[in-house]
Amino acid sequence: MTSPSHVNSNDPSSNWKQRAKPVDARPAANASIPEHWESVDIKDIPDQQPSPQGGFKRLLAKISWVEWSALIVILAVIIAALTSKSLAQRKIQEIADAAARAQAENPESVDQQFGAGTFAELGTASSSGMAGSEPALPSGKEVANNVVSGTGGESFALGESGSVDFAASSLPKPGSLPKPGSLPKPGSLPKPGSAGKGINAVVPAPPIGQIRALNRPATPPAKQPTPRAALEIPTPGKAPFQFSRIYETAYDTMQKYNAAKKNPSPESDELLLTAITQFRQCLMRPAEEIPDNYRGQILFTLASLLNDAGHPYQAMVYVQTILGLKEADMKTKHAAGSLGFGVMQNAHTRHFGRPERGGELKRMTELCDLIAQQAKGHPQLPTMRYATAQRLDQATWHVRAAKVYSRIPKTAPLYAQAQLAAGRAFWSEAALRESTNQTTQVPEIISCAERSLRTAVAAYQEKSETSETLLAGKMTLAQIYLRRDQADKAIELLDTKTGLLKDIADGTKMSEAFVTAVQEMLLSAYHSSGQLNEVQATLAELEKQYGPEATKKLASRYKSLASNLTTSLQSAPIVTLTDAKNLDRILQESLQSSGDRPSVQALLRTAEAWLPLLSKAEDEACRNFMFSQADQALGQALKDKSLSEGELLSLQLKRIDLAINTGNTTEALGSIGKLLQDNPNIIQLQLIAAKLLTDTARKNQTFADWSKAINGIPDQSIWGWGRLNQSLTRLHLDSDDPDRYFERMMQSAVSLNECRLVAAGKANDSQTQQKLVNDARKHVKQLTSTLSREGNPFAPELKLLQERLQ
């Protein structure tokens, strides 16, 4: 320990031996210090020189009451200032002790108790009591509104061990009382990493402050090795000496600790606790004893030592106090800011608090705001904000992250990268809200993402720079444009002279997966804009990217394209022949990508793609083209010899349905006839055939066609309404279920007699006419008398037929 004789002679307290007689004998330098011992300050020693007799009384007599009043006021101001400084110092110690107790007993209470309000209170105390007038710190609410929390993996201003190195030379050497010396290096800047990777209304992007963060737990970082248990900080006893003597001892202890901490041991821990206690005792001395340029350095030293002892929140109390000290120079404040940020980043990584509450992230954000206000010009502030935002993004607090990114100024080297990260954070938030059915402000958030990404892309292009991060940002922006059906803007970002593919071609190294994703996005953009030639070219590029799995993946792509194009055409008022041929082009490519022999399912999908579009055909030529392509696909499917009887019948019925929908009655009847020749008892097919014959008769209005509707086409096993009604009547009478065949029987009976009456009017001879009318009259009378039932739904039709027959 430095000898007291080395104390600066300019310090009045250093020559007390020559000017005063001590109250108690001063112990030797190497002796233990009695707890009751306290040095005598020169101002406490009465003057030993005799004064002239009565001189003091004569002096008092000469002082007027006005002078007495002025002296009293001056004395009161001095006492108040000194008392205020002492109270402020005591307040700092109390809050630091409370932080230590909270961290040890309940980490959750640390998050709750030591927020922006606590540090604002400290700043006010230190400003009014120690440093004169300073601007008020932002309240917790203002901090939350301006910026909130952060994310990132790398340690800022921390060594590999997680502790902040503190150089002994940072403290003034005892006895010299110089201005603050060299400060600890803030540490290497972290390399900014990448940030996190619908509701389609396009709304103007609001000010970022209007985007509200949802209240969700923070996703904690990966668990790091647990640090050693926090050391129990002893409560310091009463400061036994003047500041200069205590400071000498504390400085010597701290030097010993710095040498010993390289190899941690119980002895180094003891030195650490002793140094903390002694430096705290330094601050317990009357404020007028502590030189202004020492206070900031001592607080800084305590913050570093407390962090080494495992008390990050207690260390932060001292860091925040330094930033509020008027007498602390800017270099000291910058070092304190770097130290505090490293402490909180380490606390977040090591889970000193409750990770899901994100308390350390909030402290990091608030600290950045405080540094911006009280330590202006901090060279690492943009990097601190970036590192904070990265950690917020990793915690899924994407809105808070975007707000912190957006506070990095345009003059900072990280500006363009921060704008990209802000845009991607907003985009991640929109996706997260939609996936959890919390769609509040999603359109506004997407607009903010677009604004930030466009700003970033423009900033990079202005400097003619490119990077992997820029390309990722462009891809996100293209996703936004595609979501908003702005395919042209997406294509401009992806496939132009300044697009993503050009950047990759010029040498920006990106993974094959990224390039494939860009090509797939470009495929969607070209498809949305209807540029089928470009679609084909992009598919050819994708075939190269997919490699051995090209056939399988391209089949899926074509299937998706065909589905999307079909859906698009279904919503169109009409479908032109050009539209139909474009769809056929995609469908044929899909079939070819399925292999040499497309599956029945693929052929069926191809045919079914045309069915909803037939009614929208622009003209007969377009309709015939659609029918031809669909019928060709079904015909090809029917040739598959592996089909079961049920599958074969299903495909044949679809082919009949296709012919009916396109008005190809003859073809439909031909297909039905082929099926009925093998099994004429398929009632449903006989019903379809009878209806088709009736439709043909109504269209042609000839006796021959009406006769076919009644009697069918025997050589094709088509019954017509006559035999069909006989079969259904027999089935109805033989069935135990009175309702099973009743409706179809009555439908066929009504249709049969309607056809008889119309055919009678078309017959060329009266005998045929009379027979048809008599058959109809007899049948209707029989139906009315023998098959009447309460609530018969066909009663109105029977009554109408009776009226026509009278």
GROMACS .gro file of N, CA and C in nm, residues 293-412:
model
  360
  293ASN      N    1  -1.335   1.481  -1.018
  293ASN     CA    2  -1.284   1.393  -1.124
  293ASN      C    3  -1.255   1.252  -1.073
  294TYR      N    4  -1.271   1.230  -0.941
  294TYR     CA    5  -1.253   1.093  -0.888
  294TYR      C    6  -1.386   1.018  -0.882
  295ARG      N    7  -1.496   1.088  -0.860
  295ARG     CA    8  -1.623   1.022  -0.832
  295ARG      C    9  -1.664   0.929  -0.947
  296GLY      N   10  -1.657   0.979  -1.071
  296GLY     CA   11  -1.696   0.898  -1.185
  296GLY      C   12  -1.609   0.774  -1.200
  297GLN      N   13  -1.478   0.790  -1.174
  297GLN     CA   14  -1.387   0.676  -1.187
  297GLN      C   15  -1.415   0.570  -1.080
  298ILE      N   16  -1.448   0.615  -0.959
  298ILE     CA   17  -1.478   0.519  -0.853
  298ILE      C   18  -1.608   0.443  -0.884
  299LEU      N   19  -1.709   0.515  -0.929
  299LEU     CA   20  -1.834   0.450  -0.966
  299LEU      C   21  -1.812   0.349  -1.078
  300PHE      N   22  -1.727   0.387  -1.175
  300PHE     CA   23  -1.696   0.296  -1.285
  300PHE      C   24  -1.627   0.170  -1.232
  301THR      N   25  -1.531   0.190  -1.142
  301THR     CA   26  -1.458   0.077  -1.084
  301THR      C   27  -1.553  -0.015  -1.009
  302LEU      N   28  -1.645   0.043  -0.932
  302LEU     CA   29  -1.741  -0.039  -0.857
  302LEU      C   30  -1.831  -0.118  -0.952
  303ALA      N   31  -1.873  -0.056  -1.061
  303ALA     CA   32  -1.958  -0.126  -1.158
  303ALA      C   33  -1.885  -0.247  -1.214
  304SER      N   34  -1.758  -0.230  -1.250
  304SER     CA   35  -1.681  -0.340  -1.306
  304SER      C   36  -1.659  -0.450  -1.203
  305LEU      N   37  -1.626  -0.412  -1.079
  305LEU     CA   38  -1.601  -0.511  -0.975
  305LEU      C   39  -1.729  -0.587  -0.939
  306LEU      N   40  -1.841  -0.517  -0.931
  306LEU     CA   41  -1.968  -0.582  -0.899
  306LEU      C   42  -2.010  -0.679  -1.009
  307ASN      N   43  -1.981  -0.645  -1.132
  307ASN     CA   44  -2.011  -0.739  -1.240
  307ASN      C   45  -1.925  -0.865  -1.227
  308ASP      N   46  -1.797  -0.847  -1.192
  308ASP     CA   47  -1.711  -0.963  -1.168
  308ASP      C   48  -1.766  -1.049  -1.055
  309ALA      N   49  -1.829  -0.985  -0.957
  309ALA     CA   50  -1.882  -1.057  -0.841
  309ALA      C   51  -2.018  -1.120  -0.869
  310GLY      N   52  -2.069  -1.105  -0.993
  310GLY     CA   53  -2.195  -1.168  -1.030
  310GLY      C   54  -2.318  -1.087  -0.995
  311HIS      N   55  -2.306  -0.954  -0.990
  311HIS     CA   56  -2.418  -0.866  -0.956
  311HIS      C   57  -2.440  -0.763  -1.067
  312PRO      N   58  -2.493  -0.807  -1.184
  312PRO     CA   59  -2.505  -0.714  -1.297
  312PRO      C   60  -2.601  -0.599  -1.272
  313TYR      N   61  -2.712  -0.625  -1.202
  313TYR     CA   62  -2.808  -0.516  -1.181
  313TYR      C   63  -2.751  -0.411  -1.086
  314GLN      N   64  -2.678  -0.457  -0.985
  314GLN     CA   65  -2.614  -0.363  -0.894
  314GLN      C   66  -2.509  -0.281  -0.969
  315ALA      N   67  -2.435  -0.348  -1.058
  315ALA     CA   68  -2.337  -0.275  -1.140
  315ALA      C   69  -2.404  -0.169  -1.225
  316MET      N   70  -2.525  -0.201  -1.278
  316MET     CA   71  -2.594  -0.106  -1.364
  316MET      C   72  -2.636   0.019  -1.288
  317VAL      N   73  -2.662   0.007  -1.158
  317VAL     CA   74  -2.696   0.126  -1.079
  317VAL      C   75  -2.583   0.228  -1.086
  318TYR      N   76  -2.460   0.180  -1.076
  318TYR     CA   77  -2.346   0.272  -1.081
  318TYR      C   78  -2.324   0.326  -1.222
  319VAL      N   79  -2.344   0.240  -1.322
  319VAL     CA   80  -2.329   0.286  -1.461
  319VAL      C   81  -2.427   0.398  -1.491
  320GLN      N   82  -2.553   0.379  -1.451
  320GLN     CA   83  -2.654   0.482  -1.478
  320GLN      C   84  -2.621   0.610  -1.403
  321THR      N   85  -2.565   0.595  -1.284
  321THR     CA   86  -2.529   0.714  -1.207
  321THR      C   87  -2.419   0.793  -1.276
  322ILE      N   88  -2.319   0.723  -1.330
  322ILE     CA   89  -2.210   0.792  -1.401
  322ILE      C   90  -2.266   0.874  -1.516
  323LEU      N   91  -2.361   0.815  -1.590
  323LEU     CA   92  -2.415   0.885  -1.707
  323LEU      C   93  -2.491   1.011  -1.666
  324GLY      N   94  -2.536   1.018  -1.541
  324GLY     CA   95  -2.605   1.138  -1.495
  324GLY      C   96  -2.515   1.239  -1.428
  325LEU      N   97  -2.386   1.209  -1.411
  325LEU     CA   98  -2.295   1.301  -1.341
  325LEU      C   99  -2.250   1.415  -1.433
  326LYS      N  100  -2.272   1.534  -1.388
  326LYS     CA  101  -2.228   1.648  -1.469
  326LYS      C  102  -2.077   1.658  -1.471
  327GLU      N  103  -2.014   1.623  -1.357
  327GLU     CA  104  -1.869   1.640  -1.351
  327GLU      C  105  -1.793   1.529  -1.423
  328ALA      N  106  -1.860   1.421  -1.460
  328ALA     CA  107  -1.792   1.314  -1.533
  328ALA      C  108  -1.767   1.359  -1.677
  329ASP      N  109  -1.643   1.344  -1.723
  329ASP     CA  110  -1.614   1.386  -1.860
  329ASP      C  111  -1.674   1.286  -1.958
  330MET      N  112  -1.685   1.327  -2.085
  330MET     CA  113  -1.753   1.246  -2.186
  330MET      C  114  -1.681   1.114  -2.210
  331LYS      N  115  -1.548   1.114  -2.197
  331LYS     CA  116  -1.475   0.990  -2.218
  331LYS      C  117  -1.513   0.886  -2.112
  332THR      N  118  -1.529   0.932  -1.989
  332THR     CA  119  -1.570   0.841  -1.881
  332THR      C  120  -1.712   0.790  -1.906
  333LYS      N  121  -1.800   0.879  -1.950
  333LYS     CA  122  -1.939   0.838  -1.976
  333LYS      C  123  -1.944   0.737  -2.090
  334HIS      N  124  -1.863   0.758  -2.194
  334HIS     CA  125  -1.860   0.661  -2.304
  334HIS      C  126  -1.816   0.524  -2.255
  335ALA      N  127  -1.712   0.523  -2.171
  335ALA     CA  128  -1.664   0.395  -2.119
  335ALA      C  129  -1.769   0.330  -2.031
  336ALA      N  130  -1.840   0.411  -1.950
  336ALA     CA  131  -1.945   0.357  -1.864
  336ALA      C  132  -2.058   0.298  -1.949
  337GLY      N  133  -2.094   0.366  -2.056
  337GLY     CA  134  -2.199   0.314  -2.144
  337GLY      C  135  -2.161   0.180  -2.202
  338SER      N  136  -2.038   0.167  -2.251
  338SER     CA  137  -1.993   0.040  -2.307
  338SER      C  138  -1.991  -0.069  -2.201
  339LEU      N  139  -1.944  -0.034  -2.082
  339LEU     CA  140  -1.941  -0.131  -1.973
  339LEU      C  141  -2.082  -0.178  -1.939
  340GLY      N  142  -2.174  -0.084  -1.923
  340GLY     CA  143  -2.311  -0.119  -1.887
  340GLY      C  144  -2.378  -0.206  -1.991
  341PHE      N  145  -2.354  -0.176  -2.118
  341PHE     CA  146  -2.417  -0.255  -2.223
  341PHE      C  147  -2.363  -0.398  -2.221
  342GLY      N  148  -2.232  -0.411  -2.205
  342GLY     CA  149  -2.174  -0.544  -2.196
  342GLY      C  150  -2.227  -0.622  -2.077
  343VAL      N  151  -2.246  -0.553  -1.964
  343VAL     CA  152  -2.297  -0.618  -1.844
  343VAL      C  153  -2.438  -0.674  -1.868
  344MET      N  154  -2.525  -0.592  -1.928
  344MET     CA  155  -2.663  -0.637  -1.951
  344MET      C  156  -2.671  -0.744  -2.059
  345GLN      N  157  -2.585  -0.733  -2.159
  345GLN     CA  158  -2.585  -0.836  -2.263
  345GLN      C  159  -2.542  -0.971  -2.203
  346ASN      N  160  -2.444  -0.965  -2.118
  346ASN     CA  161  -2.400  -1.087  -2.050
  346ASN      C  162  -2.509  -1.141  -1.959
  347ALA      N  163  -2.579  -1.052  -1.890
  347ALA     CA  164  -2.687  -1.095  -1.800
  347ALA      C  165  -2.798  -1.162  -1.879
  348HIS      N  166  -2.827  -1.111  -1.999
  348HIS     CA  167  -2.932  -1.171  -2.082
  348HIS      C  168  -2.891  -1.310  -2.130
  349THR      N  169  -2.767  -1.322  -2.175
  349THR     CA  170  -2.719  -1.450  -2.225
  349THR      C  171  -2.713  -1.554  -2.113
  350ARG      N  172  -2.672  -1.509  -1.995
  350ARG     CA  173  -2.656  -1.603  -1.883
  350ARG      C  174  -2.784  -1.621  -1.801
  351HIS      N  175  -2.894  -1.555  -1.839
  351HIS     CA  176  -3.023  -1.572  -1.771
  351HIS      C  177  -3.015  -1.532  -1.623
  352PHE      N  178  -2.964  -1.414  -1.595
  352PHE     CA  179  -2.964  -1.369  -1.456
  352PHE      C  180  -3.106  -1.338  -1.410
  353GLY      N  181  -3.189  -1.286  -1.500
  353GLY     CA  182  -3.329  -1.259  -1.466
  353GLY      C  183  -3.418  -1.371  -1.515
  354ARG      N  184  -3.542  -1.338  -1.551
  354ARG     CA  185  -3.633  -1.436  -1.610
  354ARG      C  186  -3.636  -1.413  -1.760
  355PRO      N  187  -3.584  -1.506  -1.839
  355PRO     CA  188  -3.567  -1.483  -1.983
  355PRO      C  189  -3.697  -1.450  -2.056
  356GLU      N  190  -3.809  -1.511  -2.012
  356GLU     CA  191  -3.934  -1.487  -2.085
  356GLU      C  192  -3.988  -1.347  -2.062
  357ARG      N  193  -3.939  -1.278  -1.957
  357ARG     CA  194  -3.982  -1.141  -1.932
  357ARG      C  195  -3.897  -1.041  -2.008
  358GLY      N  196  -3.777  -1.081  -2.047
  358GLY     CA  197  -3.692  -0.992  -2.127
  358GLY      C  198  -3.647  -0.867  -2.053
  359GLY      N  199  -3.629  -0.879  -1.921
  359GLY     CA  200  -3.590  -0.760  -1.845
  359GLY      C  201  -3.458  -0.700  -1.890
  360GLU      N  202  -3.360  -0.786  -1.917
  360GLU     CA  203  -3.229  -0.735  -1.960
  360GLU      C  204  -3.239  -0.665  -2.096
  361LEU      N  205  -3.328  -0.719  -2.183
  361LEU     CA  206  -3.346  -0.655  -2.314
  361LEU      C  207  -3.402  -0.514  -2.297
  362LYS      N  208  -3.493  -0.499  -2.204
  362LYS     CA  209  -3.549  -0.365  -2.179
  362LYS      C  210  -3.441  -0.272  -2.123
  363ARG      N  211  -3.358  -0.325  -2.031
  363ARG     CA  212  -3.251  -0.242  -1.976
  363ARG      C  213  -3.153  -0.199  -2.086
  364MET      N  214  -3.122  -0.291  -2.179
  364MET     CA  215  -3.030  -0.258  -2.289
  364MET      C  216  -3.087  -0.146  -2.374
  365THR      N  217  -3.218  -0.153  -2.401
  365THR     CA  218  -3.281  -0.050  -2.482
  365THR      C  219  -3.279   0.084  -2.410
  366GLU      N  220  -3.317   0.081  -2.282
  366GLU     CA  221  -3.319   0.204  -2.204
  366GLU      C  222  -3.178   0.263  -2.190
  367LEU      N  223  -3.079   0.176  -2.176
  367LEU     CA  224  -2.941   0.224  -2.165
  367LEU      C  225  -2.898   0.295  -2.292
  368CYS      N  226  -2.935   0.238  -2.408
  368CYS     CA  227  -2.901   0.304  -2.535
  368CYS      C  228  -2.963   0.443  -2.542
  369ASP      N  229  -3.088   0.456  -2.498
  369ASP     CA  230  -3.153   0.587  -2.499
  369ASP      C  231  -3.084   0.684  -2.403
  370LEU      N  232  -3.043   0.632  -2.287
  370LEU     CA  233  -2.975   0.717  -2.190
  370LEU      C  234  -2.839   0.761  -2.242
  371ILE      N  235  -2.768   0.671  -2.307
  371ILE     CA  236  -2.638   0.707  -2.367
  371ILE      C  237  -2.656   0.815  -2.472
  372ALA      N  238  -2.760   0.802  -2.555
  372ALA     CA  239  -2.786   0.902  -2.659
  372ALA      C  240  -2.811   1.038  -2.597
  373GLN      N  241  -2.868   1.041  -2.477
  373GLN     CA  242  -2.901   1.169  -2.413
  373GLN      C  243  -2.785   1.224  -2.330
  374GLN      N  244  -2.718   1.136  -2.255
  374GLN     CA  245  -2.620   1.183  -2.157
  374GLN      C  246  -2.475   1.162  -2.200
  375ALA      N  247  -2.452   1.075  -2.300
  375ALA     CA  248  -2.315   1.049  -2.345
  375ALA      C  249  -2.310   1.068  -2.495
  376LYS      N  250  -2.345   1.184  -2.538
  376LYS     CA  251  -2.359   1.213  -2.681
  376LYS      C  252  -2.230   1.182  -2.756
  377GLY      N  253  -2.247   1.132  -2.879
  377GLY     CA  254  -2.132   1.103  -2.963
  377GLY      C  255  -2.065   0.971  -2.932
  378HIS      N  256  -2.131   0.883  -2.856
  378HIS     CA  257  -2.069   0.754  -2.825
  378HIS      C  258  -2.046   0.678  -2.956
  379PRO      N  259  -1.922   0.641  -2.986
  379PRO     CA  260  -1.893   0.581  -3.117
  379PRO      C  261  -1.958   0.444  -3.137
  380GLN      N  262  -1.992   0.378  -3.029
  380GLN     CA  263  -2.047   0.242  -3.040
  380GLN      C  264  -2.199   0.238  -3.028
  381LEU      N  265  -2.264   0.352  -3.012
  381LEU     CA  266  -2.408   0.351  -2.991
  381LEU      C  267  -2.485   0.285  -3.106
  382PRO      N  268  -2.455   0.314  -3.235
  382PRO     CA  269  -2.529   0.243  -3.341
  382PRO      C  270  -2.514   0.091  -3.333
  383THR      N  271  -2.390   0.046  -3.299
  383THR     CA  272  -2.369  -0.098  -3.288
  383THR      C  273  -2.442  -0.154  -3.167
  384MET      N  274  -2.448  -0.077  -3.058
  384MET     CA  275  -2.525  -0.121  -2.942
  384MET      C  276  -2.672  -0.137  -2.978
  385ARG      N  277  -2.726  -0.040  -3.050
  385ARG     CA  278  -2.866  -0.050  -3.090
  385ARG      C  279  -2.887  -0.171  -3.181
  386TYR      N  280  -2.794  -0.193  -3.274
  386TYR     CA  281  -2.808  -0.306  -3.366
  386TYR      C  282  -2.805  -0.438  -3.289
  387ALA      N  283  -2.710  -0.450  -3.195
  387ALA     CA  284  -2.700  -0.573  -3.117
  387ALA      C  285  -2.825  -0.593  -3.031
  388THR      N  286  -2.879  -0.483  -2.976
  388THR     CA  287  -3.001  -0.493  -2.898
  388THR      C  288  -3.117  -0.540  -2.984
  389ALA      N  289  -3.131  -0.480  -3.102
  389ALA     CA  290  -3.241  -0.517  -3.191
  389ALA      C  291  -3.230  -0.663  -3.235
  390GLN      N  292  -3.107  -0.709  -3.258
  390GLN     CA  293  -3.090  -0.850  -3.295
  390GLN      C  294  -3.144  -0.942  -3.186
  391ARG      N  295  -3.114  -0.909  -3.062
  391ARG     CA  296  -3.162  -0.993  -2.952
  391ARG      C  297  -3.314  -0.984  -2.940
  392LEU      N  298  -3.371  -0.868  -2.963
  392LEU     CA  299  -3.517  -0.854  -2.961
  392LEU      C  300  -3.580  -0.938  -3.070
  393ASP      N  301  -3.519  -0.938  -3.187
  393ASP     CA  302  -3.572  -1.016  -3.299
  393ASP      C  303  -3.568  -1.165  -3.266
  394GLN      N  304  -3.458  -1.210  -3.207
  394GLN     CA  305  -3.447  -1.350  -3.168
  394GLN      C  306  -3.548  -1.386  -3.061
  395ALA      N  307  -3.586  -1.288  -2.980
  395ALA     CA  308  -3.684  -1.311  -2.873
  395ALA      C  309  -3.828  -1.306  -2.927
  396THR      N  310  -3.845  -1.290  -3.060
  396THR     CA  311  -3.974  -1.274  -3.130
  396THR      C  312  -4.044  -1.145  -3.092
  397TRP      N  313  -3.971  -1.050  -3.038
  397TRP     CA  314  -4.025  -0.916  -3.016
  397TRP      C  315  -3.990  -0.832  -3.139
  398HIS      N  316  -4.053  -0.867  -3.252
  398HIS     CA  317  -4.012  -0.812  -3.380
  398HIS      C  318  -4.043  -0.662  -3.393
  399VAL      N  319  -4.156  -0.618  -3.341
  399VAL     CA  320  -4.190  -0.475  -3.350
  399VAL      C  321  -4.090  -0.392  -3.271
  400ARG      N  322  -4.058  -0.437  -3.150
  400ARG     CA  323  -3.959  -0.365  -3.070
  400ARG      C  324  -3.824  -0.364  -3.142
  401ALA      N  325  -3.789  -0.477  -3.201
  401ALA     CA  326  -3.662  -0.483  -3.275
  401ALA      C  327  -3.661  -0.384  -3.390
  402ALA      N  328  -3.769  -0.379  -3.468
  402ALA     CA  329  -3.775  -0.289  -3.582
  402ALA      C  330  -3.763  -0.143  -3.538
  403LYS      N  331  -3.823  -0.111  -3.425
  403LYS     CA  332  -3.815   0.027  -3.375
  403LYS      C  333  -3.671   0.062  -3.336
  404VAL      N  334  -3.601  -0.032  -3.274
  404VAL     CA  335  -3.462  -0.005  -3.235
  404VAL      C  336  -3.374   0.006  -3.360
  405TYR      N  337  -3.392  -0.086  -3.456
  405TYR     CA  338  -3.318  -0.075  -3.582
  405TYR      C  339  -3.338   0.063  -3.646
  406SER      N  340  -3.461   0.111  -3.641
  406SER     CA  341  -3.497   0.235  -3.710
  406SER      C  342  -3.439   0.358  -3.642
  407ARG      N  343  -3.385   0.343  -3.521
  407ARG     CA  344  -3.325   0.457  -3.452
  407ARG      C  345  -3.178   0.476  -3.486
  408ILE      N  346  -3.124   0.384  -3.564
  408ILE     CA  347  -2.985   0.401  -3.609
  408ILE      C  348  -2.983   0.510  -3.716
  409PRO      N  349  -2.902   0.616  -3.697
  409PRO     CA  350  -2.910   0.733  -3.787
  409PRO      C  351  -2.855   0.704  -3.926
  410LYS      N  352  -2.897   0.786  -4.019
  410LYS     CA  353  -2.857   0.770  -4.158
  410LYS      C  354  -2.707   0.786  -4.176
  411THR      N  355  -2.642   0.859  -4.086
  411THR     CA  356  -2.498   0.882  -4.097
  411THR      C  357  -2.414   0.763  -4.051
  412ALA      N  358  -2.477   0.667  -3.985
  412ALA     CA  359  -2.403   0.552  -3.932
  412ALA      C  360  -2.373   0.450  -4.043
   0.00000   0.00000   0.00000
